[in-house]
Amino acid sequence: MPVTATPIPCLSDNTAWLLRDTASGEVALCDPPEVAPFLAALEQRAGGRCDWIFLTHHHGDHVAGAEELARRTGARILGNAADASRLPRLDLALRPGDATPMGGRMLDTPGHTRGHVSYWFADGAVLLCGDVLFAYGCGRFIEGTAEEMFSSFRRFDALPGNALVCCGHEYTEANLRFCRSLRPEDPVLAEAAARVAALRAAGRPSVPTTLWEERRANPFLRAATPAELLRLREAKNAFRG
Ligand code: ZN
Ligand code: FE
C-alpha cells in the first residue's frame, strides 16, 4: 500500500516531509531542521506517532531537529552509513541500494555533498531528493562536481514520470525566474509560473512537482552533459532576477 508525502514548511525556505505508510500505519519525517513545527504536524496528522526520521545529507538545515524529535517521539534516525560521522546519531546506517523501512530504497546521489542520498518509495511514487534536485532547479555543488550531480540525475532516469519530486527547499519561484530568463517564450514555463504564484499567494507549498514536469521543464535535469550542467549552475549562481 502506498506511502504518501506531505510537505512541512520550516525555517525560512526549507521543506521537510511527513510520510505515512497507509498499509502499516508507520509515520516518518524527512530532514527536520527544527522541532516545534514537526511535533505540531505529527500531532495533527498522525496522532503524534513518528517511527522514522530519514536524512538526506548532513547540513544543519536538514538535520538540526532530528535528535530531539527522536527523543520526544521514539523515532529512529536513518541515513547514509558513509556519512555517519557527521550526521546525527544514526539508529539505522544504510548503504545506497539498501531497502529502507516503509518499502523504500536509498539512492546514491552525490553532487551537493559527498554523502547525499535520496529515497525512492515505488509504491506511492515518492522521491525524497533533498538538495540535489529542486522544482525547476538543482542544488549547489558544495562538495561535489558537475559530473557527480549529472550522474545523480541519471539515477532518476530509471524512475517513472509520476514520481513526486519531494525536494528540500521552497526555491521554486526563484528557479522559475531563472528558467524563464533562458526561455522567455516557453508557454510551459509561463504556465508553471502562474500556477506556482497562485499557490504561494495562497500560502501553500509549490512542491511536490513530478519527474514528468521536471523532465519537460527543468534545464538542469535536461542538461545533456556535465559541462552543460556546470555552465547552467554557474549562470544560476550569477543570476539576479
Ligand atoms: Zn544542503
Ligand atoms: Fe538545504
mmCIF file of C-alpha atoms and ligand atoms in Angstrom:
data_model
loop_
_atom_site.group_PDB
_atom_site.id
_atom_site.type_symbol
_atom_site.label_atom_id
_atom_site.label_comp_id
_atom_site.label_asym_id
_atom_site.label_seq_id
_atom_site.Cartn_x
_atom_site.Cartn_y
_atom_site.Cartn_z
ATOM 1 C CA MET A 1 0.000 0.000 0.000
ATOM 2 C CA PRO A 2 1.274 3.424 -0.856
ATOM 3 C CA VAL A 3 3.383 5.869 1.024
ATOM 4 C CA THR A 4 2.027 9.419 0.985
ATOM 5 C CA ALA A 5 4.141 12.559 1.438
ATOM 6 C CA THR A 6 3.052 15.909 2.877
ATOM 7 C CA PRO A 7 5.309 18.977 2.725
ATOM 8 C CA ILE A 8 6.068 20.688 6.049
ATOM 9 C CA PRO A 9 7.417 24.222 5.516
ATOM 10 C CA CYS A 10 10.114 25.132 8.064
ATOM 11 C CA LEU A 11 12.893 27.647 8.731
ATOM 12 C CA SER A 12 12.708 30.409 6.117
ATOM 13 C CA ASP A 13 12.620 28.350 2.934
ATOM 14 C CA ASN A 14 13.107 24.677 3.816
ATOM 15 C CA THR A 15 10.610 21.945 3.080
ATOM 16 C CA ALA A 16 10.679 18.790 5.173
ATOM 17 C CA TRP A 17 8.310 15.882 4.544
ATOM 18 C CA LEU A 18 5.889 13.843 6.579
ATOM 19 C CA LEU A 19 5.433 10.330 5.191
ATOM 20 C CA ARG A 20 2.700 7.866 6.012
ATOM 21 C CA ASP A 21 2.558 4.245 5.025
ATOM 22 C CA THR A 22 -1.156 3.778 4.560
ATOM 23 C CA ALA A 23 -0.881 -0.008 4.963
ATOM 24 C CA SER A 24 1.290 -0.383 8.058
ATOM 25 C CA GLY A 25 0.354 2.944 9.652
ATOM 26 C CA GLU A 26 4.033 3.838 10.014
ATOM 27 C CA VAL A 27 4.912 7.539 10.017
ATOM 28 C CA ALA A 28 8.205 9.219 9.148
ATOM 29 C CA LEU A 29 9.762 12.625 8.750
ATOM 30 C CA CYS A 30 12.447 13.541 6.243
ATOM 31 C CA ASP A 31 15.049 16.234 7.032
ATOM 32 C CA PRO A 32 13.534 18.079 10.019
ATOM 33 C CA PRO A 33 15.720 21.116 10.885
ATOM 34 C CA GLU A 34 13.719 22.160 13.956
ATOM 35 C CA VAL A 35 11.310 20.630 16.447
ATOM 36 C CA ALA A 36 8.120 22.581 17.144
ATOM 37 C CA PRO A 37 6.501 22.575 13.692
ATOM 38 C CA PHE A 38 7.069 18.831 13.421
ATOM 39 C CA LEU A 39 5.581 17.976 16.796
ATOM 40 C CA ALA A 40 2.558 20.011 15.738
ATOM 41 C CA ALA A 41 2.345 18.351 12.316
ATOM 42 C CA LEU A 42 2.706 14.856 13.796
ATOM 43 C CA GLU A 43 0.027 15.618 16.360
ATOM 44 C CA GLN A 44 -2.338 16.971 13.768
ATOM 45 C CA ARG A 45 -1.784 14.372 11.053
ATOM 46 C CA ALA A 46 -0.582 11.221 12.779
ATOM 47 C CA GLY A 47 -1.810 11.256 16.361
ATOM 48 C CA GLY A 48 1.720 12.117 17.486
ATOM 49 C CA ARG A 49 3.219 8.948 16.029
ATOM 50 C CA CYS A 50 6.651 9.020 14.404
ATOM 51 C CA ASP A 51 8.547 5.805 13.635
ATOM 52 C CA TRP A 52 11.420 7.011 11.459
ATOM 53 C CA ILE A 53 13.439 10.083 10.573
ATOM 54 C CA PHE A 54 15.055 9.850 7.136
ATOM 55 C CA LEU A 55 18.067 12.115 6.492
ATOM 56 C CA THR A 56 19.344 13.024 3.013
ATOM 57 C CA HIS A 57 22.539 14.875 3.994
ATOM 58 C CA HIS A 58 24.352 16.409 6.929
ATOM 59 C CA HIS A 59 23.578 20.133 6.556
ATOM 60 C CA GLY A 60 22.051 21.715 9.642
ATOM 61 C CA ASP A 61 19.007 22.984 7.773
ATOM 62 C CA HIS A 62 18.090 19.312 7.224
ATOM 63 C CA VAL A 63 19.125 17.581 10.433
ATOM 64 C CA ALA A 64 19.104 20.011 13.358
ATOM 65 C CA GLY A 65 15.762 18.822 14.751
ATOM 66 C CA ALA A 66 16.335 15.102 14.285
ATOM 67 C CA GLU A 67 17.812 14.025 17.616
ATOM 68 C CA GLU A 68 15.359 15.936 19.784
ATOM 69 C CA LEU A 69 12.426 14.731 17.693
ATOM 70 C CA ALA A 70 13.714 11.171 18.044
ATOM 71 C CA ARG A 71 13.897 11.582 21.828
ATOM 72 C CA ARG A 72 10.453 13.110 22.051
ATOM 73 C CA THR A 73 8.672 10.625 19.764
ATOM 74 C CA GLY A 74 10.738 7.434 19.927
ATOM 75 C CA ALA A 75 11.508 7.665 16.202
ATOM 76 C CA ARG A 76 14.651 6.025 14.904
ATOM 77 C CA ILE A 77 17.023 8.014 12.687
ATOM 78 C CA LEU A 78 18.341 6.608 9.431
ATOM 79 C CA GLY A 79 20.858 7.853 6.920
ATOM 80 C CA ASN A 80 23.910 7.058 4.828
ATOM 81 C CA ALA A 81 26.448 4.933 6.722
ATOM 82 C CA ALA A 82 29.271 6.567 4.747
ATOM 83 C CA ASP A 83 28.361 9.950 6.285
ATOM 84 C CA ALA A 84 27.580 8.705 9.800
ATOM 85 C CA SER A 85 30.443 10.683 11.352
ATOM 86 C CA ARG A 86 28.795 13.996 10.519
ATOM 87 C CA LEU A 87 25.113 13.069 10.686
ATOM 88 C CA PRO A 88 23.100 12.930 13.912
ATOM 89 C CA ARG A 89 23.449 9.600 15.713
ATOM 90 C CA LEU A 90 22.049 7.004 13.320
ATOM 91 C CA ASP A 91 19.931 4.144 14.631
ATOM 92 C CA LEU A 92 19.948 2.625 11.149
ATOM 93 C CA ALA A 93 23.015 3.243 8.968
ATOM 94 C CA LEU A 94 22.283 2.100 5.423
ATOM 95 C CA ARG A 95 24.189 1.965 2.178
ATOM 96 C CA PRO A 96 22.937 3.237 -1.165
ATOM 97 C CA GLY A 97 20.956 0.460 -2.814
ATOM 98 C CA ASP A 98 19.681 -0.860 0.513
ATOM 99 C CA ALA A 99 15.994 -1.264 1.207
ATOM 100 C CA THR A 100 14.628 1.157 3.806
ATOM 101 C CA PRO A 101 11.729 0.968 6.227
ATOM 102 C CA MET A 102 8.332 1.731 4.702
ATOM 103 C CA GLY A 103 9.223 -0.020 1.462
ATOM 104 C CA GLY A 104 11.762 2.478 0.170
ATOM 105 C CA ARG A 105 15.240 2.303 -1.301
ATOM 106 C CA MET A 106 18.272 4.503 -0.654
ATOM 107 C CA LEU A 107 19.809 6.003 -3.805
ATOM 108 C CA ASP A 108 23.361 7.343 -4.036
ATOM 109 C CA THR A 109 23.026 10.988 -5.157
ATOM 110 C CA PRO A 110 26.241 12.963 -4.513
ATOM 111 C CA GLY A 111 26.820 16.383 -6.043
ATOM 112 C CA HIS A 112 25.536 18.757 -3.342
ATOM 113 C CA THR A 113 27.516 16.921 -0.644
ATOM 114 C CA ARG A 114 29.659 13.788 -0.954
ATOM 115 C CA GLY A 115 27.331 11.647 1.148
ATOM 116 C CA HIS A 116 23.988 12.961 -0.098
ATOM 117 C CA VAL A 117 21.398 10.237 -0.646
ATOM 118 C CA SER A 118 17.811 10.206 -1.896
ATOM 119 C CA TYR A 119 14.984 7.829 -1.048
ATOM 120 C CA TRP A 120 12.576 6.261 -3.501
ATOM 121 C CA PHE A 121 9.256 4.682 -2.496
ATOM 122 C CA ALA A 122 7.933 2.913 -5.576
ATOM 123 C CA ASP A 123 4.552 2.270 -4.002
ATOM 124 C CA GLY A 124 3.310 5.822 -3.785
ATOM 125 C CA ALA A 125 5.914 7.191 -6.248
ATOM 126 C CA VAL A 126 7.572 9.357 -3.590
ATOM 127 C CA LEU A 127 11.115 10.609 -4.277
ATOM 128 C CA LEU A 128 12.829 12.359 -1.365
ATOM 129 C CA CYS A 129 15.675 14.160 -3.115
ATOM 130 C CA GLY A 130 16.923 16.681 -0.539
ATOM 131 C CA ASP A 131 19.155 19.345 -2.060
ATOM 132 C CA VAL A 132 20.045 17.523 -5.284
ATOM 133 C CA LEU A 133 17.025 18.160 -7.485
ATOM 134 C CA PHE A 134 14.654 21.061 -6.854
ATOM 135 C CA ALA A 135 11.476 22.056 -8.640
ATOM 136 C CA TYR A 136 12.826 23.695 -11.830
ATOM 137 C CA GLY A 137 16.302 23.832 -10.295
ATOM 138 C CA CYS A 138 19.172 21.917 -8.753
ATOM 139 C CA GLY A 139 21.357 22.113 -5.672
ATOM 140 C CA ARG A 140 24.669 23.888 -5.448
ATOM 141 C CA PHE A 141 27.765 21.766 -5.963
ATOM 142 C CA ILE A 142 29.081 22.412 -2.449
ATOM 143 C CA GLU A 143 31.311 19.357 -2.110
ATOM 144 C CA GLY A 144 30.572 17.656 -5.379
ATOM 145 C CA THR A 145 31.271 18.168 -9.030
ATOM 146 C CA ALA A 146 29.049 18.671 -12.053
ATOM 147 C CA GLU A 147 29.946 15.102 -13.042
ATOM 148 C CA GLU A 148 28.600 13.762 -9.744
ATOM 149 C CA MET A 149 25.417 15.830 -9.950
ATOM 150 C CA PHE A 150 24.939 14.712 -13.541
ATOM 151 C CA SER A 151 25.362 11.059 -12.543
ATOM 152 C CA SER A 152 22.906 11.537 -9.677
ATOM 153 C CA PHE A 153 20.328 12.885 -12.116
ATOM 154 C CA ARG A 154 20.884 9.828 -14.299
ATOM 155 C CA ARG A 155 19.802 7.635 -11.357
ATOM 156 C CA PHE A 156 16.438 9.377 -11.547
ATOM 157 C CA ASP A 157 16.150 8.404 -15.237
ATOM 158 C CA ALA A 158 15.052 4.937 -14.162
ATOM 159 C CA LEU A 159 12.110 6.304 -12.163
ATOM 160 C CA PRO A 160 8.639 6.816 -13.625
ATOM 161 C CA GLY A 161 7.330 10.211 -14.684
ATOM 162 C CA ASN A 162 4.671 10.235 -11.982
ATOM 163 C CA ALA A 163 7.392 10.237 -9.291
ATOM 164 C CA LEU A 164 6.688 13.058 -6.838
ATOM 165 C CA VAL A 165 9.755 15.288 -6.534
ATOM 166 C CA CYS A 166 9.815 15.933 -2.782
ATOM 167 C CA CYS A 167 12.753 18.318 -2.520
ATOM 168 C CA GLY A 168 14.309 20.129 0.422
ATOM 169 C CA HIS A 169 13.622 23.805 -0.283
ATOM 170 C CA GLU A 170 10.904 26.176 -1.430
ATOM 171 C CA TYR A 171 13.040 27.748 -4.164
ATOM 172 C CA THR A 172 10.514 27.255 -6.933
ATOM 173 C CA GLU A 173 9.661 30.875 -7.751
ATOM 174 C CA ALA A 174 13.311 31.956 -7.985
ATOM 175 C CA ASN A 175 14.147 28.846 -10.005
ATOM 176 C CA LEU A 176 11.358 29.602 -12.466
ATOM 177 C CA ARG A 177 12.601 33.187 -12.890
ATOM 178 C CA PHE A 178 15.961 31.754 -13.943
ATOM 179 C CA CYS A 179 14.343 29.198 -16.287
ATOM 180 C CA ARG A 180 12.272 31.915 -17.917
ATOM 181 C CA SER A 181 15.356 34.082 -18.439
ATOM 182 C CA LEU A 182 16.707 31.216 -20.563
ATOM 183 C CA ARG A 183 13.453 30.543 -22.439
ATOM 184 C CA PRO A 184 11.244 33.632 -22.182
ATOM 185 C CA GLU A 185 8.790 32.394 -24.827
ATOM 186 C CA ASP A 186 8.221 28.923 -23.345
ATOM 187 C CA PRO A 187 4.487 28.534 -22.588
ATOM 188 C CA VAL A 188 5.144 25.568 -20.275
ATOM 189 C CA LEU A 189 7.253 27.802 -18.018
ATOM 190 C CA ALA A 190 4.709 30.621 -18.137
ATOM 191 C CA GLU A 191 2.002 28.193 -17.074
ATOM 192 C CA ALA A 192 4.192 26.819 -14.278
ATOM 193 C CA ALA A 193 4.995 30.331 -13.037
ATOM 194 C CA ALA A 194 1.300 31.253 -12.908
ATOM 195 C CA ARG A 195 0.404 28.042 -11.069
ATOM 196 C CA VAL A 196 3.228 28.476 -8.530
ATOM 197 C CA ALA A 197 2.466 32.170 -7.976
ATOM 198 C CA ALA A 198 -1.151 31.280 -7.161
ATOM 199 C CA LEU A 199 -0.096 28.576 -4.693
ATOM 200 C CA ARG A 200 2.399 30.839 -2.950
ATOM 201 C CA ALA A 201 -0.068 33.738 -2.806
ATOM 202 C CA ALA A 202 -2.446 31.345 -1.037
ATOM 203 C CA GLY A 203 0.296 30.464 1.433
ATOM 204 C CA ARG A 204 0.649 26.933 0.090
ATOM 205 C CA PRO A 205 3.821 24.989 -0.804
ATOM 206 C CA SER A 206 4.701 24.793 -4.501
ATOM 207 C CA VAL A 207 6.028 21.248 -4.107
ATOM 208 C CA PRO A 208 5.998 18.437 -4.938
ATOM 209 C CA THR A 209 6.229 18.583 -8.685
ATOM 210 C CA THR A 210 6.620 15.417 -10.755
ATOM 211 C CA LEU A 211 9.587 13.965 -12.620
ATOM 212 C CA TRP A 212 7.473 14.232 -15.731
ATOM 213 C CA GLU A 213 7.235 18.013 -15.239
ATOM 214 C CA GLU A 214 10.940 18.312 -14.369
ATOM 215 C CA ARG A 215 11.949 16.322 -17.438
ATOM 216 C CA ARG A 216 9.883 18.687 -19.534
ATOM 217 C CA ALA A 217 10.926 21.995 -17.951
ATOM 218 C CA ASN A 218 13.996 21.730 -15.665
ATOM 219 C CA PRO A 219 17.091 22.839 -17.629
ATOM 220 C CA PHE A 220 19.455 21.242 -15.103
ATOM 221 C CA LEU A 221 17.813 17.830 -15.335
ATOM 222 C CA ARG A 222 17.690 18.211 -19.121
ATOM 223 C CA ALA A 223 21.384 19.114 -19.468
ATOM 224 C CA ALA A 224 22.948 16.722 -21.992
ATOM 225 C CA THR A 225 26.443 16.704 -20.481
ATOM 226 C CA PRO A 226 28.163 17.566 -17.187
ATOM 227 C CA ALA A 227 29.731 20.566 -18.953
ATOM 228 C CA GLU A 228 26.299 21.934 -19.846
ATOM 229 C CA LEU A 229 25.112 21.331 -16.282
ATOM 230 C CA LEU A 230 28.128 23.236 -14.925
ATOM 231 C CA ARG A 231 27.515 26.138 -17.287
ATOM 232 C CA LEU A 232 23.867 26.319 -16.152
ATOM 233 C CA ARG A 233 24.774 26.126 -12.462
ATOM 234 C CA GLU A 234 27.308 28.950 -12.858
ATOM 235 C CA ALA A 235 24.775 31.062 -14.749
ATOM 236 C CA LYS A 236 22.226 30.465 -11.966
ATOM 237 C CA ASN A 237 24.791 31.426 -9.296
ATOM 238 C CA ALA A 238 25.343 34.745 -11.106
ATOM 239 C CA PHE A 239 21.637 35.319 -11.893
ATOM 240 C CA ARG A 240 19.940 38.222 -10.157
ATOM 241 C CA GLY A 241 16.323 38.004 -11.074
HETATM 242 ZN ZN ZN B 1 22.095 21.232 1.867
HETATM 243 FE FE FE B 2 19.404 22.718 2.384
#
